[in-house]
Amino acid sequence: QKEVEQNSGPLSVPEGAIASLNCTYSDRGSQSFFWYRQYSGKSPELIMFIYSNGDKEDGRFTAQLNKASQYVSLLIRDSQPSDSATYLCAAFGGNYQLIWGAGTKLIIKP
Amino acid sequence: EAQVTQNPRYLITVTGKKLTVTCSQNMNHEYMSWYRQDPGLGLRQIYYSMNVEVTDKGDVPEGYKVSRKEKRNFPLILESPSPNQTSLYFCASSRDRRELFFGEGSRLTVL
C-alpha cells in the first residue's frame, strides 16, 4: 500500500516564527510532490510543488525534497494568523495518481 | 473565471434514495476526479476520468457510479445511499493530474 504520512497536529507556532511541516512517502516511484492548503470548511488549494531534490522557494514558502530519505517538508517563514489551516501533502505516484496524506493542522498564535 | 462548480453544496437525504452530485468545469481539462474527505482520513479518491467516456475506479469506489459524457461534466451518482456515505465530497479537475482545481465541496448527510 503506497502511503503518504503526515503528523496530524495540531502544530502550534507563534506569529512571526517559522512553521515546519513534514511528510514522508513510501512509493519510490513518486517523482513530484505537492502541498495543498485547506482552510476550515473550504476546498484544498495548491500552494507549492517540487520535483527535484533540494529547496524551492516561493515568497514566504519553501518546499524541501529529499528523495533518498523519502521526505518532503514545507517551511513557512514569518508565519501569519492567516496561515492557520490544514496542510495536505501529496505525492504523484507511479500509478499516475496523487497519493494524499491526511494533513497537518497548523495554528498560528498571535 | 476558471472554476469547478458542484451542486448541491449541502444535502440531507435518507437511506436508499438515489441522488446525483453534479460537477462542471470551465477550464477544458481532460482529467476530472471525485474525492471524499472524512475526519482523520484525508482525501480518498472515489473515481477519476482521463477523458470523455474514460473512467476508472479510485481507492473507494463501492456504492458510487460516475459518467463522463461531456468533457466539462462529471456527475457522481449514489444509487442507494447508506449512512457510511455521509461525508464531504470534492470534485476536482486538472490539466496534468497533479495540479488539481477543486470545487467548493458538497456536504452529504445520509440518515
Tab-separated table of C-alpha atoms in Angstrom:
chain	number	residue	atom	x	y	z
A	1	GLN	CA	0.000	0.000	0.000
A	2	LYS	CA	1.571	3.242	-1.137
A	3	GLU	CA	1.286	5.861	1.600
A	4	VAL	CA	1.994	9.440	2.466
A	5	GLU	CA	2.356	10.092	6.183
A	6	GLN	CA	1.887	13.375	7.995
A	7	ASN	CA	1.644	14.267	11.654
A	8	SER	CA	-1.969	15.300	12.179
A	9	GLY	CA	-1.060	18.001	14.693
A	10	PRO	CA	-2.220	20.464	15.655
A	11	LEU	CA	1.090	22.230	15.262
A	12	SER	CA	1.042	25.497	17.169
A	13	VAL	CA	3.503	28.214	16.117
A	14	PRO	CA	3.821	31.803	17.369
A	15	GLU	CA	3.147	34.572	14.879
A	16	GLY	CA	6.320	35.605	13.089
A	17	ALA	CA	8.090	32.283	13.669
A	18	ILE	CA	8.930	29.573	11.126
A	19	ALA	CA	6.376	26.777	10.748
A	20	SER	CA	7.838	23.453	9.642
A	21	LEU	CA	5.520	20.815	8.177
A	22	ASN	CA	6.783	17.356	7.326
A	23	CYS	CA	5.717	14.462	5.154
A	24	THR	CA	7.154	11.042	4.316
A	25	TYR	CA	6.189	8.814	1.423
A	26	SER	CA	6.609	5.136	0.676
A	27	ASP	CA	6.436	4.981	-3.142
A	28	ARG	CA	9.960	5.344	-4.500
A	29	GLY	CA	8.392	5.800	-7.942
A	30	SER	CA	6.957	9.161	-6.906
A	31	GLN	CA	8.571	11.959	-8.862
A	32	SER	CA	6.691	15.066	-7.862
A	33	PHE	CA	5.247	16.371	-4.625
A	34	PHE	CA	2.612	18.895	-3.774
A	35	TRP	CA	1.488	20.960	-0.824
A	36	TYR	CA	-2.133	21.997	-0.677
A	37	ARG	CA	-3.612	24.320	1.917
A	38	GLN	CA	-7.158	23.790	3.157
A	39	TYR	CA	-8.919	26.338	5.319
A	40	SER	CA	-11.647	25.022	7.581
A	41	GLY	CA	-14.805	24.322	5.569
A	42	LYS	CA	-13.108	25.151	2.272
A	43	SER	CA	-11.603	23.198	-0.595
A	44	PRO	CA	-7.879	22.458	-0.922
A	45	GLU	CA	-5.759	24.852	-2.981
A	46	LEU	CA	-2.295	24.234	-4.373
A	47	ILE	CA	0.428	26.363	-2.801
A	48	MET	CA	3.693	24.640	-3.735
A	49	PHE	CA	5.068	21.793	-5.783
A	50	ILE	CA	8.561	20.357	-6.037
A	51	TYR	CA	10.069	17.888	-8.468
A	52	SER	CA	13.812	17.977	-7.744
A	53	ASN	CA	15.896	17.255	-4.695
A	54	GLY	CA	16.715	20.345	-2.676
A	55	ASP	CA	14.836	23.511	-1.867
A	56	LYS	CA	12.300	25.517	-3.808
A	57	GLU	CA	11.293	28.939	-2.559
A	58	ASP	CA	8.180	30.958	-3.326
A	59	GLY	CA	7.707	34.051	-1.202
A	60	ARG	CA	7.416	33.013	2.445
A	61	PHE	CA	7.121	29.337	1.492
A	62	THR	CA	9.974	26.879	0.958
A	63	ALA	CA	9.448	23.282	-0.098
A	64	GLN	CA	12.236	20.805	0.559
A	65	LEU	CA	12.627	17.371	-1.027
A	66	ASN	CA	14.991	14.549	-0.103
A	67	LYS	CA	14.294	11.570	-2.345
A	68	ALA	CA	16.910	9.364	-0.672
A	69	SER	CA	15.118	9.764	2.668
A	70	GLN	CA	11.670	9.906	1.010
A	71	TYR	CA	10.961	13.090	2.879
A	72	VAL	CA	9.209	16.311	1.902
A	73	SER	CA	8.796	19.403	4.011
A	74	LEU	CA	7.185	22.821	3.830
A	75	LEU	CA	8.598	25.794	5.695
A	76	ILE	CA	6.535	28.918	6.233
A	77	ARG	CA	8.581	31.927	7.274
A	78	ASP	CA	7.165	34.883	9.210
A	79	SER	CA	4.018	32.902	9.995
A	80	GLN	CA	0.784	34.862	9.987
A	81	PRO	CA	-2.592	34.035	11.565
A	82	SER	CA	-3.924	33.709	8.008
A	83	ASP	CA	-1.594	30.716	7.567
A	84	SER	CA	-3.682	28.769	10.073
A	85	ALA	CA	-5.092	25.894	8.050
A	86	THR	CA	-4.643	22.194	7.347
A	87	TYR	CA	-1.756	21.436	5.011
A	88	LEU	CA	-2.063	18.390	2.788
A	89	CYS	CA	0.985	16.701	1.314
A	90	ALA	CA	0.525	14.691	-1.883
A	91	ALA	CA	2.879	12.554	-3.948
A	92	PHE	CA	2.345	11.863	-7.638
A	93	GLY	CA	2.794	8.123	-7.638
A	94	GLY	CA	3.984	5.590	-10.152
A	95	ASN	CA	0.329	4.866	-10.965
A	96	TYR	CA	-0.042	8.441	-12.232
A	97	GLN	CA	-2.396	9.433	-9.412
A	98	LEU	CA	-1.918	11.648	-6.406
A	99	ILE	CA	-1.428	9.865	-3.098
A	100	TRP	CA	-2.603	12.071	-0.240
A	101	GLY	CA	-1.527	12.449	3.332
A	102	ALA	CA	-4.209	13.044	5.949
A	103	GLY	CA	-2.976	16.579	6.586
A	104	THR	CA	-1.373	18.576	9.385
A	105	LYS	CA	-3.411	21.207	11.170
A	106	LEU	CA	-1.371	24.376	11.696
A	107	ILE	CA	-2.353	27.033	14.222
A	108	ILE	CA	-0.554	30.371	14.225
A	109	LYS	CA	-0.940	32.096	17.597
A	110	PRO	CA	-0.950	35.927	17.581
B	1	GLU	CA	-13.400	32.963	-14.136
B	2	ALA	CA	-11.857	29.493	-14.077
B	3	GLN	CA	-13.832	27.310	-11.741
B	4	VAL	CA	-15.177	23.909	-10.778
B	5	THR	CA	-18.826	24.020	-9.773
B	6	GLN	CA	-20.507	21.390	-7.643
B	7	ASN	CA	-24.162	21.068	-6.764
B	8	PRO	CA	-25.759	20.687	-4.338
B	9	ARG	CA	-23.445	22.159	-1.715
B	10	TYR	CA	-25.420	20.662	1.120
B	11	LEU	CA	-27.796	17.718	1.059
B	12	ILE	CA	-29.584	15.658	3.671
B	13	THR	CA	-31.195	12.508	2.354
B	14	VAL	CA	-32.412	9.126	3.552
B	15	THR	CA	-31.014	5.667	3.060
B	16	GLY	CA	-31.762	4.244	-0.373
B	17	LYS	CA	-32.895	7.417	-2.103
B	18	LYS	CA	-30.863	7.838	-5.278
B	19	LEU	CA	-29.007	11.096	-5.649
B	20	THR	CA	-26.638	12.782	-8.063
B	21	VAL	CA	-24.000	15.361	-7.284
B	22	THR	CA	-23.122	17.379	-10.363
B	23	CYS	CA	-19.687	18.721	-11.222
B	24	SER	CA	-18.817	21.054	-14.047
B	25	GLN	CA	-15.535	22.734	-15.017
B	26	ASN	CA	-14.887	25.542	-17.495
B	27	MET	CA	-11.134	25.073	-17.971
B	28	ASN	CA	-11.290	22.480	-20.748
B	29	HIS	CA	-9.464	19.986	-18.503
B	30	GLU	CA	-9.354	16.385	-19.645
B	31	TYR	CA	-8.817	14.971	-16.147
B	32	MET	CA	-11.553	15.030	-13.526
B	33	SER	CA	-11.838	13.240	-10.222
B	34	TRP	CA	-14.103	12.742	-7.221
B	35	TYR	CA	-12.879	12.583	-3.633
B	36	ARG	CA	-14.456	12.113	-0.278
B	37	GLN	CA	-12.973	13.626	2.844
B	38	ASP	CA	-13.607	12.267	6.298
B	39	PRO	CA	-12.023	13.437	9.584
B	40	GLY	CA	-8.629	11.858	10.126
B	41	LEU	CA	-8.666	10.044	6.789
B	42	GLY	CA	-7.778	12.831	4.407
B	43	LEU	CA	-8.821	12.818	0.773
B	44	ARG	CA	-9.753	9.465	-0.696
B	45	GLN	CA	-10.313	9.129	-4.401
B	46	ILE	CA	-13.613	7.608	-5.492
B	47	TYR	CA	-13.417	7.677	-9.297
B	48	TYR	CA	-11.469	9.539	-11.892
B	49	SER	CA	-11.736	10.214	-15.599
B	50	MET	CA	-8.914	10.774	-18.025
B	51	ASN	CA	-11.216	11.969	-20.802
B	52	VAL	CA	-14.723	11.679	-22.233
B	53	GLU	CA	-16.091	8.136	-21.883
B	54	VAL	CA	-12.967	7.060	-19.929
B	55	THR	CA	-13.481	6.469	-16.223
B	56	ASP	CA	-11.681	4.344	-13.650
B	57	LYS	CA	-12.019	3.372	-10.018
B	58	GLY	CA	-10.104	5.118	-7.303
B	59	ASP	CA	-9.477	3.819	-3.798
B	60	VAL	CA	-13.087	3.777	-2.520
B	61	PRO	CA	-15.479	3.243	-5.467
B	62	GLU	CA	-18.000	0.961	-3.744
B	63	GLY	CA	-21.512	2.428	-3.733
B	64	TYR	CA	-20.743	5.104	-6.312
B	65	LYS	CA	-21.109	5.483	-10.063
B	66	VAL	CA	-19.852	8.120	-12.446
B	67	SER	CA	-20.221	9.026	-16.089
B	68	ARG	CA	-18.308	11.319	-18.429
B	69	LYS	CA	-20.407	12.032	-21.470
B	70	GLU	CA	-19.084	15.553	-21.942
B	71	LYS	CA	-15.657	16.961	-21.207
B	72	ARG	CA	-16.916	19.599	-18.782
B	73	ASN	CA	-19.246	17.426	-16.676
B	74	PHE	CA	-18.508	14.567	-14.305
B	75	PRO	CA	-21.502	13.687	-12.123
B	76	LEU	CA	-21.264	11.409	-9.082
B	77	ILE	CA	-24.202	9.061	-8.591
B	78	LEU	CA	-25.171	7.333	-5.375
B	79	GLU	CA	-27.711	4.708	-6.462
B	80	SER	CA	-28.682	3.623	-2.942
B	81	PRO	CA	-27.008	5.867	-0.365
B	82	SER	CA	-26.157	4.489	3.043
B	83	PRO	CA	-25.160	6.293	6.266
B	84	ASN	CA	-21.479	5.367	5.761
B	85	GLN	CA	-21.532	7.604	2.677
B	86	THR	CA	-22.113	10.650	4.866
B	87	SER	CA	-19.088	12.747	4.017
B	88	LEU	CA	-17.706	15.868	2.384
B	89	TYR	CA	-17.292	15.351	-1.354
B	90	PHE	CA	-14.958	17.244	-3.658
B	91	CYS	CA	-14.806	17.268	-7.410
B	92	ALA	CA	-11.515	18.300	-8.989
B	93	SER	CA	-10.175	18.868	-12.472
B	94	SER	CA	-6.683	19.154	-13.840
B	95	ARG	CA	-4.686	19.629	-16.998
B	96	ASP	CA	-1.992	17.170	-15.849
B	97	ARG	CA	-3.459	15.079	-12.952
B	98	ARG	CA	-1.181	16.810	-10.478
B	99	GLU	CA	-2.206	20.423	-10.069
B	100	LEU	CA	-5.837	19.972	-9.113
B	101	PHE	CA	-8.533	22.603	-9.073
B	102	PHE	CA	-11.217	21.720	-6.567
B	103	GLY	CA	-14.865	22.569	-6.386
B	104	GLU	CA	-16.246	24.085	-3.187
B	105	GLY	CA	-17.385	20.740	-1.856
B	106	SER	CA	-20.714	19.022	-1.261
B	107	ARG	CA	-21.601	18.047	2.276
B	108	LEU	CA	-23.823	14.981	2.214
B	109	THR	CA	-25.696	13.508	5.167
B	110	VAL	CA	-27.462	10.175	4.762
B	111	LEU	CA	-29.940	9.370	7.540
